[in-house]
Amino acid sequence: MKQGLWLALGLGAALAVVACGDDTNNNNNSTSSSSSGSGGSGGAGGSGGAGGGSEIEVQTHISPDGFGVDSHLIVGPTEVVLVDGQFFTAEAEKVVELVKGTNKKLKAVFLTHAHPDHYLGMEVIRSAFPDAKFVTTAAVLADYDAKKDGTLAFAQQNFPGQVPDKVVTFTALAETTITVDGHTLDVVEIGDAGESVEAAGLALNEQKAFFAGDLIYNKEHLWLAECNFDGWIKNLDALATKGFTTFYPGHGEKATATVIDEDKKYLNDAKPILEAAATADEAVAQLEAAYPTWGGEGLLSFGITNYFMACKMP
Ligand SMILES: [Zn+2]
């Protein structure tokens, strides 16, 4: 499918720029450290649930490769659930170390959507934790299964030795919840095609927290190459009605509810820019000028290039 191919090419090209040392990193996503507890401030203990007292803690690894990809660990007294992997082997290995550092059992790994920056490194995690269940929704699984082989082949060709040589087999969840030591994570299907065609998140309602995948970017340029601005905004509007106060994004640091309006504004700003711009470079320059402090330069330039090919060509 043309669009999927362009997406794979775009991400590959973007990563190539980063790998070649073009410093597209930025202030927001350059951390390679793992944050736990409150907002990456190094705060110990419970992670900001209303009123505190929750025995569930969240730890996050954000890749420093210019994409700021999040892997979130939902840590209970004895069990851990991981939300999303990484693209590169080296980043997935850091996630493995983070899990090992908890001294808890990795019970399950949940994939929010079928974009390779969230799953290509999963084989590293699977081989380190062979007893963990790798799960997602039936809809995301179908999307993943349709794209994974082509994406893997492309990545291996373009990043030899930097990505695993196979991808993980996921299972479709039969239930609508995952538990961590008896604490419930509700699986939330994202309604419309938006950032990706299919997507899902996890709600930790006892902390009013939502693991949003790429429905939420926090001050990172949004990946706009799937042409679904209206669907994405509709999904954000739906999310805003659910009462969450903490958002664990697919890219960037933990956020509060203001992130929903920030991402909506970005989409509403970007759409007319992209429609009016004559070239991708022109659109990129305008978005960089409008959001000078946001990270994800690689996602921006190659996402826009792909937008021009996938969304503007007849
Ligand atoms: Zn992503």
PDB file of C-alpha atoms and ligand atoms in Angstrom:
ATOM      1  CA  MET A   1       0.000   0.000   0.000  1.00  0.00           C
ATOM      2  CA  LYS A   2       1.487   3.297  -1.124  1.00  0.00           C
ATOM      3  CA  GLN A   3       0.858   5.193   2.052  1.00  0.00           C
ATOM      4  CA  GLY A   4       2.404   2.544   4.277  1.00  0.00           C
ATOM      5  CA  LEU A   5       5.462   2.412   2.074  1.00  0.00           C
ATOM      6  CA  TRP A   6       5.917   6.142   2.263  1.00  0.00           C
ATOM      7  CA  LEU A   7       5.565   6.022   6.003  1.00  0.00           C
ATOM      8  CA  ALA A   8       8.242   3.392   6.276  1.00  0.00           C
ATOM      9  CA  LEU A   9      10.521   5.286   3.919  1.00  0.00           C
ATOM     10  CA  GLY A  10       9.989   8.503   5.765  1.00  0.00           C
ATOM     11  CA  LEU A  11      10.750   7.124   9.158  1.00  0.00           C
ATOM     12  CA  GLY A  12      13.798   5.367   7.799  1.00  0.00           C
ATOM     13  CA  ALA A  13      15.078   8.499   6.168  1.00  0.00           C
ATOM     14  CA  ALA A  14      14.462  10.507   9.281  1.00  0.00           C
ATOM     15  CA  LEU A  15      16.358   8.040  11.389  1.00  0.00           C
ATOM     16  CA  ALA A  16      19.170   8.007   8.854  1.00  0.00           C
ATOM     17  CA  VAL A  17      19.632  11.718   9.341  1.00  0.00           C
ATOM     18  CA  VAL A  18      19.855  11.259  13.070  1.00  0.00           C
ATOM     19  CA  ALA A  19      22.142   8.275  12.759  1.00  0.00           C
ATOM     20  CA  CYS A  20      24.455  10.272  10.511  1.00  0.00           C
ATOM     21  CA  GLY A  21      24.915  12.790  13.251  1.00  0.00           C
ATOM     22  CA  ASP A  22      22.854  15.653  11.954  1.00  0.00           C
ATOM     23  CA  ASP A  23      21.992  17.085  15.303  1.00  0.00           C
ATOM     24  CA  THR A  24      18.268  17.310  15.145  1.00  0.00           C
ATOM     25  CA  ASN A  25      17.976  16.654  18.833  1.00  0.00           C
ATOM     26  CA  ASN A  26      16.482  19.321  20.964  1.00  0.00           C
ATOM     27  CA  ASN A  27      16.041  20.360  24.500  1.00  0.00           C
ATOM     28  CA  ASN A  28      12.940  18.361  25.105  1.00  0.00           C
ATOM     29  CA  ASN A  29      13.757  14.896  23.917  1.00  0.00           C
ATOM     30  CA  SER A  30      17.461  14.658  24.408  1.00  0.00           C
ATOM     31  CA  THR A  31      17.295  12.928  27.732  1.00  0.00           C
ATOM     32  CA  SER A  32      18.494   9.387  27.761  1.00  0.00           C
ATOM     33  CA  SER A  33      17.742   8.944  31.383  1.00  0.00           C
ATOM     34  CA  SER A  34      14.753   7.162  32.708  1.00  0.00           C
ATOM     35  CA  SER A  35      12.357   9.073  34.789  1.00  0.00           C
ATOM     36  CA  SER A  36      10.186   7.664  37.478  1.00  0.00           C
ATOM     37  CA  GLY A  37       7.508   8.968  39.696  1.00  0.00           C
ATOM     38  CA  SER A  38       6.540  12.539  39.148  1.00  0.00           C
ATOM     39  CA  GLY A  39       7.180  14.144  35.817  1.00  0.00           C
ATOM     40  CA  GLY A  40      10.745  13.096  35.307  1.00  0.00           C
ATOM     41  CA  SER A  41      11.860  15.179  38.239  1.00  0.00           C
ATOM     42  CA  GLY A  42      13.421  12.202  39.887  1.00  0.00           C
ATOM     43  CA  GLY A  43      10.831  12.245  42.578  1.00  0.00           C
ATOM     44  CA  ALA A  44      10.590   8.962  44.378  1.00  0.00           C
ATOM     45  CA  GLY A  45       7.508   7.081  45.232  1.00  0.00           C
ATOM     46  CA  GLY A  46       3.954   7.254  44.006  1.00  0.00           C
ATOM     47  CA  SER A  47       3.411   8.842  40.662  1.00  0.00           C
ATOM     48  CA  GLY A  48       1.008  11.622  41.153  1.00  0.00           C
ATOM     49  CA  GLY A  49      -2.329   9.919  41.455  1.00  0.00           C
ATOM     50  CA  ALA A  50      -5.011  12.101  42.889  1.00  0.00           C
ATOM     51  CA  GLY A  51      -4.552  11.981  46.611  1.00  0.00           C
ATOM     52  CA  GLY A  52      -1.500   9.769  46.286  1.00  0.00           C
ATOM     53  CA  GLY A  53      -1.393   6.458  47.997  1.00  0.00           C
ATOM     54  CA  SER A  54      -1.460   4.375  44.836  1.00  0.00           C
ATOM     55  CA  GLU A  55       0.961   1.505  44.921  1.00  0.00           C
ATOM     56  CA  ILE A  56       1.325   1.708  41.140  1.00  0.00           C
ATOM     57  CA  GLU A  57       4.360   3.661  39.949  1.00  0.00           C
ATOM     58  CA  VAL A  58       5.325   4.619  36.416  1.00  0.00           C
ATOM     59  CA  GLN A  59       8.837   4.645  35.009  1.00  0.00           C
ATOM     60  CA  THR A  60       9.624   5.916  31.527  1.00  0.00           C
ATOM     61  CA  HIS A  61      12.430   5.608  29.028  1.00  0.00           C
ATOM     62  CA  ILE A  62      12.524   8.264  26.313  1.00  0.00           C
ATOM     63  CA  SER A  63      14.881   7.608  23.413  1.00  0.00           C
ATOM     64  CA  PRO A  64      17.550  10.257  22.786  1.00  0.00           C
ATOM     65  CA  ASP A  65      17.649   9.504  19.040  1.00  0.00           C
ATOM     66  CA  GLY A  66      15.824  12.619  17.930  1.00  0.00           C
ATOM     67  CA  PHE A  67      12.424  10.999  18.088  1.00  0.00           C
ATOM     68  CA  GLY A  68      11.753  11.008  21.800  1.00  0.00           C
ATOM     69  CA  VAL A  69       9.928   7.676  21.734  1.00  0.00           C
ATOM     70  CA  ASP A  70       8.405   6.668  25.056  1.00  0.00           C
ATOM     71  CA  SER A  71       8.399   3.262  26.702  1.00  0.00           C
ATOM     72  CA  HIS A  72       6.398   3.322  29.931  1.00  0.00           C
ATOM     73  CA  LEU A  73       6.654   0.786  32.741  1.00  0.00           C
ATOM     74  CA  ILE A  74       3.584   0.431  34.930  1.00  0.00           C
ATOM     75  CA  VAL A  75       5.069  -1.013  38.075  1.00  0.00           C
ATOM     76  CA  GLY A  76       3.150  -2.746  40.854  1.00  0.00           C
ATOM     77  CA  PRO A  77       4.434  -4.466  43.990  1.00  0.00           C
ATOM     78  CA  THR A  78       5.373  -7.642  42.100  1.00  0.00           C
ATOM     79  CA  GLU A  79       4.409  -7.137  38.452  1.00  0.00           C
ATOM     80  CA  VAL A  80       5.237  -4.790  35.574  1.00  0.00           C
ATOM     81  CA  VAL A  81       3.358  -3.978  32.363  1.00  0.00           C
ATOM     82  CA  LEU A  82       5.324  -2.266  29.593  1.00  0.00           C
ATOM     83  CA  VAL A  83       3.657   0.092  27.127  1.00  0.00           C
ATOM     84  CA  ASP A  84       5.501   0.217  23.765  1.00  0.00           C
ATOM     85  CA  GLY A  85       9.037  -0.709  22.784  1.00  0.00           C
ATOM     86  CA  GLN A  86      11.583   1.211  20.771  1.00  0.00           C
ATOM     87  CA  PHE A  87      12.971   1.305  17.239  1.00  0.00           C
ATOM     88  CA  PHE A  88      16.666   0.648  17.835  1.00  0.00           C
ATOM     89  CA  THR A  89      18.195  -2.364  19.588  1.00  0.00           C
ATOM     90  CA  ALA A  90      20.270  -0.077  21.807  1.00  0.00           C
ATOM     91  CA  GLU A  91      17.199   1.761  23.071  1.00  0.00           C
ATOM     92  CA  ALA A  92      15.291  -1.484  23.638  1.00  0.00           C
ATOM     93  CA  GLU A  93      18.256  -2.709  25.694  1.00  0.00           C
ATOM     94  CA  LYS A  94      17.840   0.341  27.926  1.00  0.00           C
ATOM     95  CA  VAL A  95      14.206  -0.596  28.423  1.00  0.00           C
ATOM     96  CA  VAL A  96      15.292  -4.117  29.376  1.00  0.00           C
ATOM     97  CA  GLU A  97      17.629  -2.654  31.980  1.00  0.00           C
ATOM     98  CA  LEU A  98      14.858  -0.455  33.317  1.00  0.00           C
ATOM     99  CA  VAL A  99      12.584  -3.475  33.710  1.00  0.00           C
ATOM    100  CA  LYS A 100      15.349  -5.488  35.369  1.00  0.00           C
ATOM    101  CA  GLY A 101      15.957  -2.596  37.739  1.00  0.00           C
ATOM    102  CA  THR A 102      12.454  -2.918  39.119  1.00  0.00           C
ATOM    103  CA  ASN A 103      13.125  -6.502  40.274  1.00  0.00           C
ATOM    104  CA  LYS A 104       9.536  -7.278  39.322  1.00  0.00           C
ATOM    105  CA  LYS A 105       8.044  -9.746  36.862  1.00  0.00           C
ATOM    106  CA  LEU A 106       7.358  -8.354  33.378  1.00  0.00           C
ATOM    107  CA  LYS A 107       3.844  -9.652  32.955  1.00  0.00           C
ATOM    108  CA  ALA A 108       2.801  -8.097  29.663  1.00  0.00           C
ATOM    109  CA  VAL A 109       3.948  -5.787  26.898  1.00  0.00           C
ATOM    110  CA  PHE A 110       1.241  -3.687  25.254  1.00  0.00           C
ATOM    111  CA  LEU A 111       1.579  -2.158  21.776  1.00  0.00           C
ATOM    112  CA  THR A 112      -0.415   1.034  21.238  1.00  0.00           C
ATOM    113  CA  HIS A 113      -0.159   1.147  17.427  1.00  0.00           C
ATOM    114  CA  ALA A 114       1.719  -0.310  14.495  1.00  0.00           C
ATOM    115  CA  HIS A 115       4.404   2.300  13.912  1.00  0.00           C
ATOM    116  CA  PRO A 116       7.929   0.862  13.989  1.00  0.00           C
ATOM    117  CA  ASP A 117       9.373   3.358  16.456  1.00  0.00           C
ATOM    118  CA  HIS A 118       7.127   1.637  18.999  1.00  0.00           C
ATOM    119  CA  TYR A 119       7.779  -2.012  18.164  1.00  0.00           C
ATOM    120  CA  LEU A 120      10.869  -2.731  16.097  1.00  0.00           C
ATOM    121  CA  GLY A 121      13.055  -3.186  19.169  1.00  0.00           C
ATOM    122  CA  MET A 122      10.566  -5.479  20.888  1.00  0.00           C
ATOM    123  CA  GLU A 123      12.497  -8.653  20.011  1.00  0.00           C
ATOM    124  CA  VAL A 124      15.227  -7.501  22.392  1.00  0.00           C
ATOM    125  CA  ILE A 125      12.642  -7.287  25.149  1.00  0.00           C
ATOM    126  CA  ARG A 126      11.052 -10.616  24.221  1.00  0.00           C
ATOM    127  CA  SER A 127      14.350 -12.478  24.339  1.00  0.00           C
ATOM    128  CA  ALA A 128      15.162 -10.945  27.738  1.00  0.00           C
ATOM    129  CA  PHE A 129      11.718 -11.761  29.144  1.00  0.00           C
ATOM    130  CA  PRO A 130      10.451 -14.839  27.293  1.00  0.00           C
ATOM    131  CA  ASP A 131       7.563 -15.365  29.719  1.00  0.00           C
ATOM    132  CA  ALA A 132       6.004 -11.955  29.115  1.00  0.00           C
ATOM    133  CA  LYS A 133       2.835 -11.797  27.030  1.00  0.00           C
ATOM    134  CA  PHE A 134       2.995  -9.476  24.010  1.00  0.00           C
ATOM    135  CA  VAL A 135      -0.488  -8.136  23.466  1.00  0.00           C
ATOM    136  CA  THR A 136      -2.511  -5.497  21.670  1.00  0.00           C
ATOM    137  CA  THR A 137      -6.035  -5.063  20.352  1.00  0.00           C
ATOM    138  CA  ALA A 138      -7.345  -7.100  17.432  1.00  0.00           C
ATOM    139  CA  ALA A 139      -7.515  -3.954  15.297  1.00  0.00           C
ATOM    140  CA  VAL A 140      -3.930  -2.900  16.007  1.00  0.00           C
ATOM    141  CA  LEU A 141      -2.772  -6.478  15.510  1.00  0.00           C
ATOM    142  CA  ALA A 142      -4.326  -6.640  12.043  1.00  0.00           C
ATOM    143  CA  ASP A 143      -2.609  -3.374  11.095  1.00  0.00           C
ATOM    144  CA  TYR A 144       0.675  -4.604  12.575  1.00  0.00           C
ATOM    145  CA  ASP A 145       0.544  -7.961  10.814  1.00  0.00           C
ATOM    146  CA  ALA A 146      -0.119  -6.253   7.495  1.00  0.00           C
ATOM    147  CA  LYS A 147       2.914  -3.972   7.771  1.00  0.00           C
ATOM    148  CA  LYS A 148       5.526  -5.576   9.984  1.00  0.00           C
ATOM    149  CA  ASP A 149       7.392  -7.699   7.424  1.00  0.00           C
ATOM    150  CA  GLY A 150       7.901  -4.875   4.948  1.00  0.00           C
ATOM    151  CA  THR A 151       8.902  -2.483   7.693  1.00  0.00           C
ATOM    152  CA  LEU A 152      11.397  -4.954   9.167  1.00  0.00           C
ATOM    153  CA  ALA A 153      12.966  -5.598   5.771  1.00  0.00           C
ATOM    154  CA  PHE A 154      13.317  -1.880   5.142  1.00  0.00           C
ATOM    155  CA  ALA A 155      14.809  -1.245   8.566  1.00  0.00           C
ATOM    156  CA  GLN A 156      17.295  -4.090   8.299  1.00  0.00           C
ATOM    157  CA  GLN A 157      18.424  -2.848   4.916  1.00  0.00           C
ATOM    158  CA  ASN A 158      18.882   0.717   6.079  1.00  0.00           C
ATOM    159  CA  PHE A 159      20.082   0.141   9.638  1.00  0.00           C
ATOM    160  CA  PRO A 160      22.106  -3.068   9.530  1.00  0.00           C
ATOM    161  CA  GLY A 161      23.088  -4.167  12.988  1.00  0.00           C
ATOM    162  CA  GLN A 162      21.031  -1.450  14.649  1.00  0.00           C
ATOM    163  CA  VAL A 163      17.677  -3.212  14.719  1.00  0.00           C
ATOM    164  CA  PRO A 164      16.679  -6.781  15.629  1.00  0.00           C
ATOM    165  CA  ASP A 165      16.486  -9.355  12.834  1.00  0.00           C
ATOM    166  CA  LYS A 166      12.899 -10.292  13.588  1.00  0.00           C
ATOM    167  CA  VAL A 167       9.748  -8.809  14.977  1.00  0.00           C
ATOM    168  CA  VAL A 168       7.671 -10.046  17.881  1.00  0.00           C
ATOM    169  CA  THR A 169       4.443 -11.969  17.441  1.00  0.00           C
ATOM    170  CA  PHE A 170       1.637 -10.229  19.293  1.00  0.00           C
ATOM    171  CA  THR A 171      -1.605 -11.767  20.540  1.00  0.00           C
ATOM    172  CA  ALA A 172      -4.942  -9.992  20.370  1.00  0.00           C
ATOM    173  CA  LEU A 173      -6.342  -9.371  23.831  1.00  0.00           C
ATOM    174  CA  ALA A 174      -9.476 -11.348  24.569  1.00  0.00           C
ATOM    175  CA  GLU A 175     -10.275  -9.116  27.536  1.00  0.00           C
ATOM    176  CA  THR A 176     -10.762  -5.355  27.782  1.00  0.00           C
ATOM    177  CA  THR A 177      -8.468  -5.028  30.787  1.00  0.00           C
ATOM    178  CA  ILE A 178      -4.941  -5.875  31.861  1.00  0.00           C
ATOM    179  CA  THR A 179      -4.114  -6.080  35.556  1.00  0.00           C
ATOM    180  CA  VAL A 180      -0.966  -5.170  37.455  1.00  0.00           C
ATOM    181  CA  ASP A 181      -1.055  -6.847  40.857  1.00  0.00           C
ATOM    182  CA  GLY A 182      -4.833  -6.592  40.796  1.00  0.00           C
ATOM    183  CA  HIS A 183      -4.890  -2.956  39.660  1.00  0.00           C
ATOM    184  CA  THR A 184      -6.911  -2.504  36.498  1.00  0.00           C
ATOM    185  CA  LEU A 185      -5.699  -1.028  33.243  1.00  0.00           C
ATOM    186  CA  ASP A 186      -8.627  -0.516  30.877  1.00  0.00           C
ATOM    187  CA  VAL A 187      -7.883  -1.009  27.212  1.00  0.00           C
ATOM    188  CA  VAL A 188      -9.232   2.003  25.319  1.00  0.00           C
ATOM    189  CA  GLU A 189      -9.676   1.736  21.562  1.00  0.00           C
ATOM    190  CA  ILE A 190      -9.003   5.021  19.772  1.00  0.00           C
ATOM    191  CA  GLY A 191     -12.092   5.612  17.671  1.00  0.00           C
ATOM    192  CA  ASP A 192     -11.044   7.213  14.392  1.00  0.00           C
ATOM    193  CA  ALA A 193      -8.074   6.930  12.093  1.00  0.00           C
ATOM    194  CA  GLY A 194      -5.780   9.691  13.323  1.00  0.00           C
ATOM    195  CA  GLU A 195      -2.041   9.571  13.932  1.00  0.00           C
ATOM    196  CA  SER A 196      -2.269   5.968  12.802  1.00  0.00           C
ATOM    197  CA  VAL A 197      -5.065   3.989  11.219  1.00  0.00           C
ATOM    198  CA  GLU A 198      -5.603   1.889  14.342  1.00  0.00           C
ATOM    199  CA  ALA A 199      -4.554   2.663  17.896  1.00  0.00           C
ATOM    200  CA  ALA A 200      -5.324   1.940  21.527  1.00  0.00           C
ATOM    201  CA  GLY A 201      -4.328   3.220  24.943  1.00  0.00           C
ATOM    202  CA  LEU A 202      -4.439   2.050  28.544  1.00  0.00           C
ATOM    203  CA  ALA A 203      -6.345   3.855  31.297  1.00  0.00           C
ATOM    204  CA  LEU A 204      -5.119   3.645  34.883  1.00  0.00           C
ATOM    205  CA  ASN A 205      -8.310   5.077  36.286  1.00  0.00           C
ATOM    206  CA  GLU A 206      -7.219   4.933  39.926  1.00  0.00           C
ATOM    207  CA  GLN A 207      -4.681   7.662  39.055  1.00  0.00           C
ATOM    208  CA  LYS A 208      -6.815   9.310  36.332  1.00  0.00           C
ATOM    209  CA  ALA A 209      -3.886   8.515  34.071  1.00  0.00           C
ATOM    210  CA  PHE A 210      -3.885   7.565  30.407  1.00  0.00           C
ATOM    211  CA  PHE A 211      -1.159   5.833  28.431  1.00  0.00           C
ATOM    212  CA  ALA A 212      -2.004   7.434  25.141  1.00  0.00           C
ATOM    213  CA  GLY A 213       0.451   6.125  22.586  1.00  0.00           C
ATOM    214  CA  ASP A 214       0.715   8.599  19.718  1.00  0.00           C
ATOM    215  CA  LEU A 215      -2.711  10.083  20.256  1.00  0.00           C
ATOM    216  CA  ILE A 216      -0.680  12.429  22.488  1.00  0.00           C
ATOM    217  CA  TYR A 217       2.631  14.100  21.697  1.00  0.00           C
ATOM    218  CA  ASN A 218       4.059  16.378  24.363  1.00  0.00           C
ATOM    219  CA  LYS A 219       5.934  19.259  22.751  1.00  0.00           C
ATOM    220  CA  GLU A 220       7.277  17.052  19.986  1.00  0.00           C
ATOM    221  CA  HIS A 221       6.345  17.721  16.364  1.00  0.00           C
ATOM    222  CA  LEU A 222       3.419  15.510  15.412  1.00  0.00           C
ATOM    223  CA  TRP A 223       3.730  12.833  12.711  1.00  0.00           C
ATOM    224  CA  LEU A 224       1.291  14.114  10.114  1.00  0.00           C
ATOM    225  CA  ALA A 225       1.874  11.702   7.258  1.00  0.00           C
ATOM    226  CA  GLU A 226      -1.355   9.721   7.528  1.00  0.00           C
ATOM    227  CA  CYS A 227      -3.576  12.564   6.326  1.00  0.00           C
ATOM    228  CA  ASN A 228      -6.154  12.218   9.114  1.00  0.00           C
ATOM    229  CA  PHE A 229      -6.202  15.609  10.824  1.00  0.00           C
ATOM    230  CA  ASP A 230      -9.928  15.605  11.469  1.00  0.00           C
ATOM    231  CA  GLY A 231      -9.937  12.084  12.873  1.00  0.00           C
ATOM    232  CA  TRP A 232      -7.045  12.919  15.188  1.00  0.00           C
ATOM    233  CA  ILE A 233      -8.824  16.036  16.473  1.00  0.00           C
ATOM    234  CA  LYS A 234     -12.004  14.054  16.981  1.00  0.00           C
ATOM    235  CA  ASN A 235     -10.046  11.499  18.993  1.00  0.00           C
ATOM    236  CA  LEU A 236      -8.550  14.279  21.141  1.00  0.00           C
ATOM    237  CA  ASP A 237     -11.996  15.763  21.735  1.00  0.00           C
ATOM    238  CA  ALA A 238     -13.230  12.362  22.859  1.00  0.00           C
ATOM    239  CA  LEU A 239     -10.224  11.967  25.147  1.00  0.00           C
ATOM    240  CA  ALA A 240     -10.891  15.359  26.726  1.00  0.00           C
ATOM    241  CA  THR A 241     -14.268  14.153  27.991  1.00  0.00           C
ATOM    242  CA  LYS A 242     -12.822  11.246  29.954  1.00  0.00           C
ATOM    243  CA  GLY A 243     -11.474  13.168  32.924  1.00  0.00           C
ATOM    244  CA  PHE A 244      -7.862  12.060  32.854  1.00  0.00           C
ATOM    245  CA  THR A 245      -5.386  14.390  34.546  1.00  0.00           C
ATOM    246  CA  THR A 246      -2.108  12.668  33.677  1.00  0.00           C
ATOM    247  CA  PHE A 247      -1.049  11.668  30.182  1.00  0.00           C
ATOM    248  CA  TYR A 248       1.816   9.381  29.284  1.00  0.00           C
ATOM    249  CA  PRO A 249       2.442  10.194  25.607  1.00  0.00           C
ATOM    250  CA  GLY A 250       3.981   8.275  22.741  1.00  0.00           C
ATOM    251  CA  HIS A 251       6.562  11.037  22.324  1.00  0.00           C
ATOM    252  CA  GLY A 252       7.796  13.378  25.008  1.00  0.00           C
ATOM    253  CA  GLU A 253       7.519  13.821  28.726  1.00  0.00           C
ATOM    254  CA  LYS A 254       4.553  13.047  30.965  1.00  0.00           C
ATOM    255  CA  ALA A 255       1.883  15.708  30.554  1.00  0.00           C
ATOM    256  CA  THR A 256      -1.160  17.263  32.166  1.00  0.00           C
ATOM    257  CA  ALA A 257      -4.525  17.771  30.470  1.00  0.00           C
ATOM    258  CA  THR A 258      -3.381  20.979  28.775  1.00  0.00           C
ATOM    259  CA  VAL A 259      -1.531  18.765  26.319  1.00  0.00           C
ATOM    260  CA  ILE A 260      -4.814  17.939  24.592  1.00  0.00           C
ATOM    261  CA  ASP A 261      -5.422  21.544  23.577  1.00  0.00           C
ATOM    262  CA  GLU A 262      -1.757  21.980  22.676  1.00  0.00           C
ATOM    263  CA  ASP A 263      -1.920  19.045  20.270  1.00  0.00           C
ATOM    264  CA  LYS A 264      -5.254  20.226  18.848  1.00  0.00           C
ATOM    265  CA  LYS A 265      -3.775  23.666  18.263  1.00  0.00           C
ATOM    266  CA  TYR A 266      -0.804  22.129  16.498  1.00  0.00           C
ATOM    267  CA  LEU A 267      -3.077  20.134  14.216  1.00  0.00           C
ATOM    268  CA  ASN A 268      -5.263  23.155  13.502  1.00  0.00           C
ATOM    269  CA  ASP A 269      -2.163  25.260  12.789  1.00  0.00           C
ATOM    270  CA  ALA A 270      -0.490  22.635  10.649  1.00  0.00           C
ATOM    271  CA  LYS A 271      -3.404  21.782   8.397  1.00  0.00           C
ATOM    272  CA  PRO A 272      -3.690  25.157   6.582  1.00  0.00           C
ATOM    273  CA  ILE A 273       0.091  25.465   6.444  1.00  0.00           C
ATOM    274  CA  LEU A 274       0.362  22.100   4.746  1.00  0.00           C
ATOM    275  CA  GLU A 275      -2.524  22.768   2.404  1.00  0.00           C
ATOM    276  CA  ALA A 276      -1.132  26.125   1.314  1.00  0.00           C
ATOM    277  CA  ALA A 277       2.583  25.377   1.165  1.00  0.00           C
ATOM    278  CA  ALA A 278       4.073  24.750  -2.264  1.00  0.00           C
ATOM    279  CA  THR A 279       6.852  22.529  -0.950  1.00  0.00           C
ATOM    280  CA  ALA A 280       7.586  20.369   2.063  1.00  0.00           C
ATOM    281  CA  ASP A 281      10.542  22.566   2.976  1.00  0.00           C
ATOM    282  CA  GLU A 282       8.282  25.604   3.072  1.00  0.00           C
ATOM    283  CA  ALA A 283       5.821  23.857   5.390  1.00  0.00           C
ATOM    284  CA  VAL A 284       8.593  22.572   7.647  1.00  0.00           C
ATOM    285  CA  ALA A 285      10.054  26.064   7.970  1.00  0.00           C
ATOM    286  CA  GLN A 286       6.676  27.500   8.915  1.00  0.00           C
ATOM    287  CA  LEU A 287       6.010  24.837  11.541  1.00  0.00           C
ATOM    288  CA  GLU A 288       9.498  25.221  12.986  1.00  0.00           C
ATOM    289  CA  ALA A 289       8.895  28.963  13.228  1.00  0.00           C
ATOM    290  CA  ALA A 290       5.514  28.427  14.869  1.00  0.00           C
ATOM    291  CA  TYR A 291       6.835  25.840  17.360  1.00  0.00           C
ATOM    292  CA  PRO A 292      10.503  26.725  17.847  1.00  0.00           C
ATOM    293  CA  THR A 293      10.936  24.904  21.148  1.00  0.00           C
ATOM    294  CA  TRP A 294       9.295  21.646  20.159  1.00  0.00           C
ATOM    295  CA  GLY A 295      11.384  18.540  19.576  1.00  0.00           C
ATOM    296  CA  GLY A 296      11.088  15.778  17.012  1.00  0.00           C
ATOM    297  CA  GLU A 297      12.786  17.569  14.121  1.00  0.00           C
ATOM    298  CA  GLY A 298      13.202  14.303  12.262  1.00  0.00           C
ATOM    299  CA  LEU A 299       9.555  13.441  12.647  1.00  0.00           C
ATOM    300  CA  LEU A 300       8.713  16.896  11.370  1.00  0.00           C
ATOM    301  CA  SER A 301      10.822  17.077   8.242  1.00  0.00           C
ATOM    302  CA  PHE A 302      10.207  13.569   7.036  1.00  0.00           C
ATOM    303  CA  GLY A 303       6.640  13.428   8.220  1.00  0.00           C
ATOM    304  CA  ILE A 304       5.932  16.516   6.138  1.00  0.00           C
ATOM    305  CA  THR A 305       7.815  15.111   3.174  1.00  0.00           C
ATOM    306  CA  ASN A 306       5.628  12.036   3.409  1.00  0.00           C
ATOM    307  CA  TYR A 307       2.537  14.169   3.822  1.00  0.00           C
ATOM    308  CA  PHE A 308       3.288  15.841   0.506  1.00  0.00           C
ATOM    309  CA  MET A 309       3.635  12.461  -1.173  1.00  0.00           C
ATOM    310  CA  ALA A 310       0.817  10.612   0.547  1.00  0.00           C
ATOM    311  CA  CYS A 311      -1.750  13.350   1.114  1.00  0.00           C
ATOM    312  CA  LYS A 312      -1.212  15.953  -1.612  1.00  0.00           C
ATOM    313  CA  MET A 313      -0.562  13.836  -4.653  1.00  0.00           C
ATOM    314  CA  PRO A 314      -3.664  12.968  -6.664  1.00  0.00           C
TER     315      PRO A 314
HETATM  316 ZN    ZN B   1       5.525   7.254  17.425  1.00  0.00          ZN
END
